[in-house]
Coordinates of C-alpha atoms and ligand atoms in Angstrom, one line a residue:
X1 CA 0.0 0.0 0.0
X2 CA 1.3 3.6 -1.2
X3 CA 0.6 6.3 1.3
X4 CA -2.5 8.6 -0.3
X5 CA -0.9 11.8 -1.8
X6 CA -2.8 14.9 -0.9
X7 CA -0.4 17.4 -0.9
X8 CA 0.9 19.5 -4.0
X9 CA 4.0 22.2 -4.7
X10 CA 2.9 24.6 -7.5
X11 CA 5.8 26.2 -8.8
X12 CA 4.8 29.5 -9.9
X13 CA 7.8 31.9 -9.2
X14 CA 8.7 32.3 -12.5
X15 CA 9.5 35.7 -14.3
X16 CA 7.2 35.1 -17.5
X17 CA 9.7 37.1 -19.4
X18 CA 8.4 35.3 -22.8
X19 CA 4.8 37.3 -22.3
X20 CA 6.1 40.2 -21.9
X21 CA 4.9 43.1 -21.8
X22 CA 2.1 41.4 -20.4
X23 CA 3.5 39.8 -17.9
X24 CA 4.8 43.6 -16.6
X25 CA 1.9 43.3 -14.0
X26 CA 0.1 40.0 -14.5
X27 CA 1.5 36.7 -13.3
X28 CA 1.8 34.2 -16.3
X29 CA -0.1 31.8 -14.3
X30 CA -3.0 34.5 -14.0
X31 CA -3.0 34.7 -18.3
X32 CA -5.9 33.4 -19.8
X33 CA -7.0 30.3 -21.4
X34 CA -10.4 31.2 -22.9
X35 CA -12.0 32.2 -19.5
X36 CA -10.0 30.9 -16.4
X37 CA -6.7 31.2 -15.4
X38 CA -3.8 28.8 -16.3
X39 CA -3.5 28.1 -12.3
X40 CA -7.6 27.4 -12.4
X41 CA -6.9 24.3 -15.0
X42 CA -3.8 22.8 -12.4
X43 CA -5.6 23.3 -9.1
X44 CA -8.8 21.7 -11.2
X45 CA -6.7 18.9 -12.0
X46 CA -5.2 18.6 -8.7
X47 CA -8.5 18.6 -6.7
X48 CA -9.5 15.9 -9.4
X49 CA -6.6 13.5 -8.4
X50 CA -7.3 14.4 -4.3
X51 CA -4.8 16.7 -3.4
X52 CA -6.5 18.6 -0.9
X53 CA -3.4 21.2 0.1
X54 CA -2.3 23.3 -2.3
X55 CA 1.1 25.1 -1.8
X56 CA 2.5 27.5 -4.3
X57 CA 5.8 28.9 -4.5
X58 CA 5.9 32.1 -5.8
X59 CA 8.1 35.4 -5.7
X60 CA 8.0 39.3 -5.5
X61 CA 5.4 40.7 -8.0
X62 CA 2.9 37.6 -7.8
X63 CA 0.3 38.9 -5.2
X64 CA -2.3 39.0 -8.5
X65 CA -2.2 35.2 -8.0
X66 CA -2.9 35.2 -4.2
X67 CA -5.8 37.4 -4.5
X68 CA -7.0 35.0 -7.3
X69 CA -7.8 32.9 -4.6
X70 CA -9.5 34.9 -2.1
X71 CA -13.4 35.1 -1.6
X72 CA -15.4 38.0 -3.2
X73 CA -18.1 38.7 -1.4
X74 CA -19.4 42.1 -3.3
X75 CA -19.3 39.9 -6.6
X76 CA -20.8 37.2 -4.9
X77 CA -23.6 39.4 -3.3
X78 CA -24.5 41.2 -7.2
X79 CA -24.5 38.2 -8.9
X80 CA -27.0 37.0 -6.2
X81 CA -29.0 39.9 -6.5
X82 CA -29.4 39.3 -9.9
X83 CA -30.2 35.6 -10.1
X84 CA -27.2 35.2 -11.9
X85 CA -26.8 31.4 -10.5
X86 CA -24.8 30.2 -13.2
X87 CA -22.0 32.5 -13.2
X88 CA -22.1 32.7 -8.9
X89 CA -21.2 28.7 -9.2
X90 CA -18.1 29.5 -11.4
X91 CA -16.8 32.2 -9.2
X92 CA -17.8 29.4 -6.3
X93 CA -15.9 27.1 -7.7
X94 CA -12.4 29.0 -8.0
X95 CA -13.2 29.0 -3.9
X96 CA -10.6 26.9 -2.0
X97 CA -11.1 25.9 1.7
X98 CA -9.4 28.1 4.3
X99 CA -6.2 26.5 5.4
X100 CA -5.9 24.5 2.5
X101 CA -3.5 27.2 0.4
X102 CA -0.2 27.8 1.4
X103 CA 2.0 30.3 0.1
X104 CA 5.9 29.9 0.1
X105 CA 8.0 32.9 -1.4
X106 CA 11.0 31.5 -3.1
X107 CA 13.6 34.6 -2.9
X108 CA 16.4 33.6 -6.0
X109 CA 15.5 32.6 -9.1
X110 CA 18.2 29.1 -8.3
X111 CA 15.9 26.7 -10.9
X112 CA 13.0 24.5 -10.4
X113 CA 14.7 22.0 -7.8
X114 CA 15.4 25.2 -5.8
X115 CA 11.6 26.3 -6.0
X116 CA 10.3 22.8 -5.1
X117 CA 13.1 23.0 -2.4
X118 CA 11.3 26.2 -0.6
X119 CA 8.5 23.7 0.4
X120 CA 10.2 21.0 1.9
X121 CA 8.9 21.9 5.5
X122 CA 5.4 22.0 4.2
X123 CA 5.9 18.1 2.4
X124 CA 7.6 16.0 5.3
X125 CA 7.5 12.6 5.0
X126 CA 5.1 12.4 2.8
X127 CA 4.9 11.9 -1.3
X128 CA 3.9 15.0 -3.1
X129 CA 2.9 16.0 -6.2
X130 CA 4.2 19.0 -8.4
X131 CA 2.4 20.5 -11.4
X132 CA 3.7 23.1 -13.7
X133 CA 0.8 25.3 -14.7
X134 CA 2.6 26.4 -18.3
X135 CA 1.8 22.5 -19.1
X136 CA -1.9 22.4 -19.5
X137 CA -3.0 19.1 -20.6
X138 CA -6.7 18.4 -22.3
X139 CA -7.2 14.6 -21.3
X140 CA -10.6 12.8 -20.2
X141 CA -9.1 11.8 -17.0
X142 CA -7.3 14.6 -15.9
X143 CA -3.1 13.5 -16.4
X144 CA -2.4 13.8 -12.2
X145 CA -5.3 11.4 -11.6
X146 CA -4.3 9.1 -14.4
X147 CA -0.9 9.3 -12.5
X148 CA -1.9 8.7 -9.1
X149 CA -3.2 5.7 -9.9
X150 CA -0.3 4.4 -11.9
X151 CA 1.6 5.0 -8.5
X152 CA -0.5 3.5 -6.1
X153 CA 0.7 0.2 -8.1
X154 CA 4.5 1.5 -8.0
X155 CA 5.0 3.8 -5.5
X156 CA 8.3 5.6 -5.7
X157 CA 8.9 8.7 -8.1
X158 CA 6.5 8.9 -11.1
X159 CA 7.0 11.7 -13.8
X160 CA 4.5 12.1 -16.5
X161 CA 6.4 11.8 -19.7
X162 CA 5.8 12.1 -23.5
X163 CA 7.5 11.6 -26.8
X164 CA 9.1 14.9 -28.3
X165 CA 10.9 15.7 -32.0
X166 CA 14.2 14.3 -31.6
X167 CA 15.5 18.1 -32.3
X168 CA 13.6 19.0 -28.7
X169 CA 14.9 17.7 -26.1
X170 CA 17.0 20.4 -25.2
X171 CA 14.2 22.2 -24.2
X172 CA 13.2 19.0 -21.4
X173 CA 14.9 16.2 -18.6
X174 CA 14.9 13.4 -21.2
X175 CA 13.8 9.8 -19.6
X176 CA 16.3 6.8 -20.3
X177 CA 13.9 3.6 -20.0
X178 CA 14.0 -0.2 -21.3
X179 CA 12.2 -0.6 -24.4
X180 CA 9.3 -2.9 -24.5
X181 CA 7.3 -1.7 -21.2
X182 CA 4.0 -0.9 -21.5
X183 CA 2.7 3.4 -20.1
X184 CA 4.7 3.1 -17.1
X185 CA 8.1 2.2 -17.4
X186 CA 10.8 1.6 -14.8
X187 CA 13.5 4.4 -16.0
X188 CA 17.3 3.9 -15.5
X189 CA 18.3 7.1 -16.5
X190 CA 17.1 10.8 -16.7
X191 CA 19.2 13.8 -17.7
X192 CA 17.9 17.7 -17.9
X193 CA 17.9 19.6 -21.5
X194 CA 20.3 17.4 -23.1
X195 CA 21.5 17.9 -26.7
X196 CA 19.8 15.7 -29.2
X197 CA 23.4 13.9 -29.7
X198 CA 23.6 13.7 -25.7
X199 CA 19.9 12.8 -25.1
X200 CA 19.0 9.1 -24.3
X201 CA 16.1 8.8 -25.7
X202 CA 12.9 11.6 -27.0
X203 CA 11.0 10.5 -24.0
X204 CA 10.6 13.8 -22.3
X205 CA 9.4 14.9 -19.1
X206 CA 5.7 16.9 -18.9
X207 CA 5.4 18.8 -16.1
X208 CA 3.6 16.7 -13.4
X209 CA 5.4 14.5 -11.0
X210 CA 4.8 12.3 -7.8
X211 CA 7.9 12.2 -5.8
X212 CA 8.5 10.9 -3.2
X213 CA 9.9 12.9 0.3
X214 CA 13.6 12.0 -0.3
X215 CA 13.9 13.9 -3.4
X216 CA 13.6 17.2 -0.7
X217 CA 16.8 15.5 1.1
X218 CA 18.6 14.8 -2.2
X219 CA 17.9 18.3 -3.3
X220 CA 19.3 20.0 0.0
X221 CA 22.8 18.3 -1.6
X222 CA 22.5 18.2 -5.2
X223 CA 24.7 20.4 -7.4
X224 CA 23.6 23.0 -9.8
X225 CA 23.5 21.2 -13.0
X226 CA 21.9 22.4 -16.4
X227 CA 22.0 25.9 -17.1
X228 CA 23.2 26.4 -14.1
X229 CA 20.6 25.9 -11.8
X230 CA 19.5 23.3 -9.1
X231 CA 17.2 21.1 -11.1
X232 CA 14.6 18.7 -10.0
X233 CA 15.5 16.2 -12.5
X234 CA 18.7 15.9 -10.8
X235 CA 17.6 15.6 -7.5
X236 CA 15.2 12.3 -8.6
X237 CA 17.8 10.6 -11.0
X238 CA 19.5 10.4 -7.3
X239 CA 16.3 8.1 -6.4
X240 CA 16.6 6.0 -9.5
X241 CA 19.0 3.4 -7.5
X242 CA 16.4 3.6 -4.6
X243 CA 15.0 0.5 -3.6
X244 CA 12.2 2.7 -4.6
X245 CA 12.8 3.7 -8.0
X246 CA 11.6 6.1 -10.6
X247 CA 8.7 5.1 -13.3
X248 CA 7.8 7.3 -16.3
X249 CA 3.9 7.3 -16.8
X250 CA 2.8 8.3 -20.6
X251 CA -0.6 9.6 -20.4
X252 CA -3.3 9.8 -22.6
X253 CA -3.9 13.5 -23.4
X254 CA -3.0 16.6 -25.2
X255 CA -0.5 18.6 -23.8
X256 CA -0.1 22.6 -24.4
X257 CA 3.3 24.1 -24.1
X258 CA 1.4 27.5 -22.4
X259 CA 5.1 28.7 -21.8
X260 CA 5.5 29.5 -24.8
X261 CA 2.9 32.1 -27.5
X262 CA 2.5 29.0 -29.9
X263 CA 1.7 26.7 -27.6
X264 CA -0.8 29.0 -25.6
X265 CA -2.1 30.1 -28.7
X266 CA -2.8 26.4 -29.7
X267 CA -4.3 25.6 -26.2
X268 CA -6.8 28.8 -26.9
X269 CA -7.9 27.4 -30.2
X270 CA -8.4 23.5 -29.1
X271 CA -9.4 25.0 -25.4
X272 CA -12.1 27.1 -27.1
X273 CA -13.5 24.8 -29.8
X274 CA -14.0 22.3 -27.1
X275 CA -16.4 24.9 -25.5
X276 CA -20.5 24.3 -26.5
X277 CA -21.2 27.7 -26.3
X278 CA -18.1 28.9 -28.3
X279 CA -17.9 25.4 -30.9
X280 CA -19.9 27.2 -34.5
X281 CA -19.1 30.6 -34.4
X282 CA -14.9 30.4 -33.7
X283 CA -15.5 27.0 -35.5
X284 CA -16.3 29.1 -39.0
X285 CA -14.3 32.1 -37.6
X286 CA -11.3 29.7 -38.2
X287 CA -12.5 28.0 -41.0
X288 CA -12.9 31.5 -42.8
X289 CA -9.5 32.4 -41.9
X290 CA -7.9 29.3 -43.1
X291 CA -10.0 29.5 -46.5
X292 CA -8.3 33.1 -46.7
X293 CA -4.6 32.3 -45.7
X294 CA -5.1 29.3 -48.6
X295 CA -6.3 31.9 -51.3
X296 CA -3.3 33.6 -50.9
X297 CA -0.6 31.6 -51.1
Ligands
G1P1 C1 11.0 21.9 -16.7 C2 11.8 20.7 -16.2 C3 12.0 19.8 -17.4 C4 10.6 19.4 -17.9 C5 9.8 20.6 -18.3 C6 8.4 20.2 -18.8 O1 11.7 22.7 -17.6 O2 13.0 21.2 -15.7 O3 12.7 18.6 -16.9 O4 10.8 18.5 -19.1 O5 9.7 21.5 -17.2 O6 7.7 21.3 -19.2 P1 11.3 24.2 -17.9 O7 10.3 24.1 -19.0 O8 10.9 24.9 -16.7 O9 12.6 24.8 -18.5

């Protein structure tokens, strides 16, 4: 039996220096995925899996994103007031249970094993999750849920993972694995942005993760690796000779690189189109578009 996990790091420190100038005054994680929030779809997918405490790391300039999460009681008094029931459950459902948000300011920008790091005294001894909000995935069961129950066969660390363009993997911690397993494999290797010539494999790493506590201990100790900052990939390869272990979970979904304007512009088109209310008239909008970029090339 794997102990439940209920307890998740957000890292959301980040600078956002690829949206700028929007990201001047808004939080990346605050931008805008048809209606909600990029930190709405994680902590959605989150609560989905079970996490029930919800800790996010975050730095100077993000307070946008901690008001996010407080209640609104003039909104929610108007929309009462005018039987506006639909819209009062959406705002009512961005609520989160006092207590269950913590808020951990991580003070350097030292790298995603750093910002994990900052929680440690929040985790304990227990496994944790981590979700990276810039990776929004579309999947029927929502990718953490698919992966907590991968892990309560496995236990140990679990990172979600995916096949990339060979020329990509620079831009991930690239998962060295024996061939022939079946969507979660036992992984004997894992190295951070490696070159394609360097890179074991184009089995990348997405950006969800169950790890277990000793990754904290291993990343009080680990050295700064790829572009010179304390990475979290380094600080679970270090549990890969664990009695333990490390599996690689390939879920079934679409993932969306939010982190970068393609990839968030693709997640607003497949986001929207996937909406009822939204499907005919952006469906013909971007029919009509297309029909005119063809004509004139
Ligand atoms: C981080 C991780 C990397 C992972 C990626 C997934 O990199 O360090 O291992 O593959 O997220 O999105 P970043 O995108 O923060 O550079």
């Amino acid at each position: 039996m794997t102990t439940r996990v209920t307890k998740a790091v957000f890292p959301v420190a980040g600078l956002g220096t690829r949206f700028l100038p929007a990201t001047k005054s808004v939080p990346k994680e605050i931008m805008t995925l048809v209606d909600k929030p990029l930190i709405q779809y994680a902590i959605d997918e989150a609560r989905a899996a079970g996490i029930e405490e919800f800790i996010f790391v975050t730095a100077r300039g993000k307070s946008a994103l901690e008001d996010y999460f407080d209640h609104a009681p003039e909104l929610e008094t108007r929309l009462a007031e005018d039987g506006k029931d639909q819209l009062l459950d959406v705002l009512k459902s961005t609520y989160m249970p006092s207590g269950a948000i913590a808020y951990i300011r991580q003070h350097q920008a030292m790298g995603l094993g750093h910002a994990v790091w900052c929680a440690r005294n929040l985790i304990g001894d227990e496994p944790f999750a981590v979700i990276l909000p810039d990776d929004v995935i579309a999947a029927e069961k929502p990718c953490l849920q698919q992966m907590v129950e991968a892990h309560r066969e496995t236990g140990g660390c679990m990172v979600a993972a995916m096949e990339v363009p060979n020329e990509r993997t620079s831009s991930y911690g690239v998962l060295d694995v024996e061939a022939g397993q079946g969507d979660t494999m036992k992984v004997r290797g894992m190295v951070e942005k490696p070159k394609p010539a360097d890179a074991p494999s184009n089995l990348a790493v997405i950006g969800r993760y169950i790890l277990s506590p000793q990754v904290m201990q291993h990343l009080d100790s680990v050295e700064k690796g790829a572009g010179g900052e304390i990475q979290l990939t380094d600080a679970i390869a270090k549990e890969i000779d664990s009695p333990r272990g490390v599996f690689g979970h390939r879920f079934s979904g679409e993932r969306y690189d939010c982190g970068s304007k393609a990839g968030f512009l693709q997640a607003t088109v497949a986001f929207g189109l996937a909406r009822d209310e939204l499907r005919d008239e952006f469906g013909q909008y971007l029919h009509e578009m297309m029909a005119i970029r063809n004509a004139a090339q």
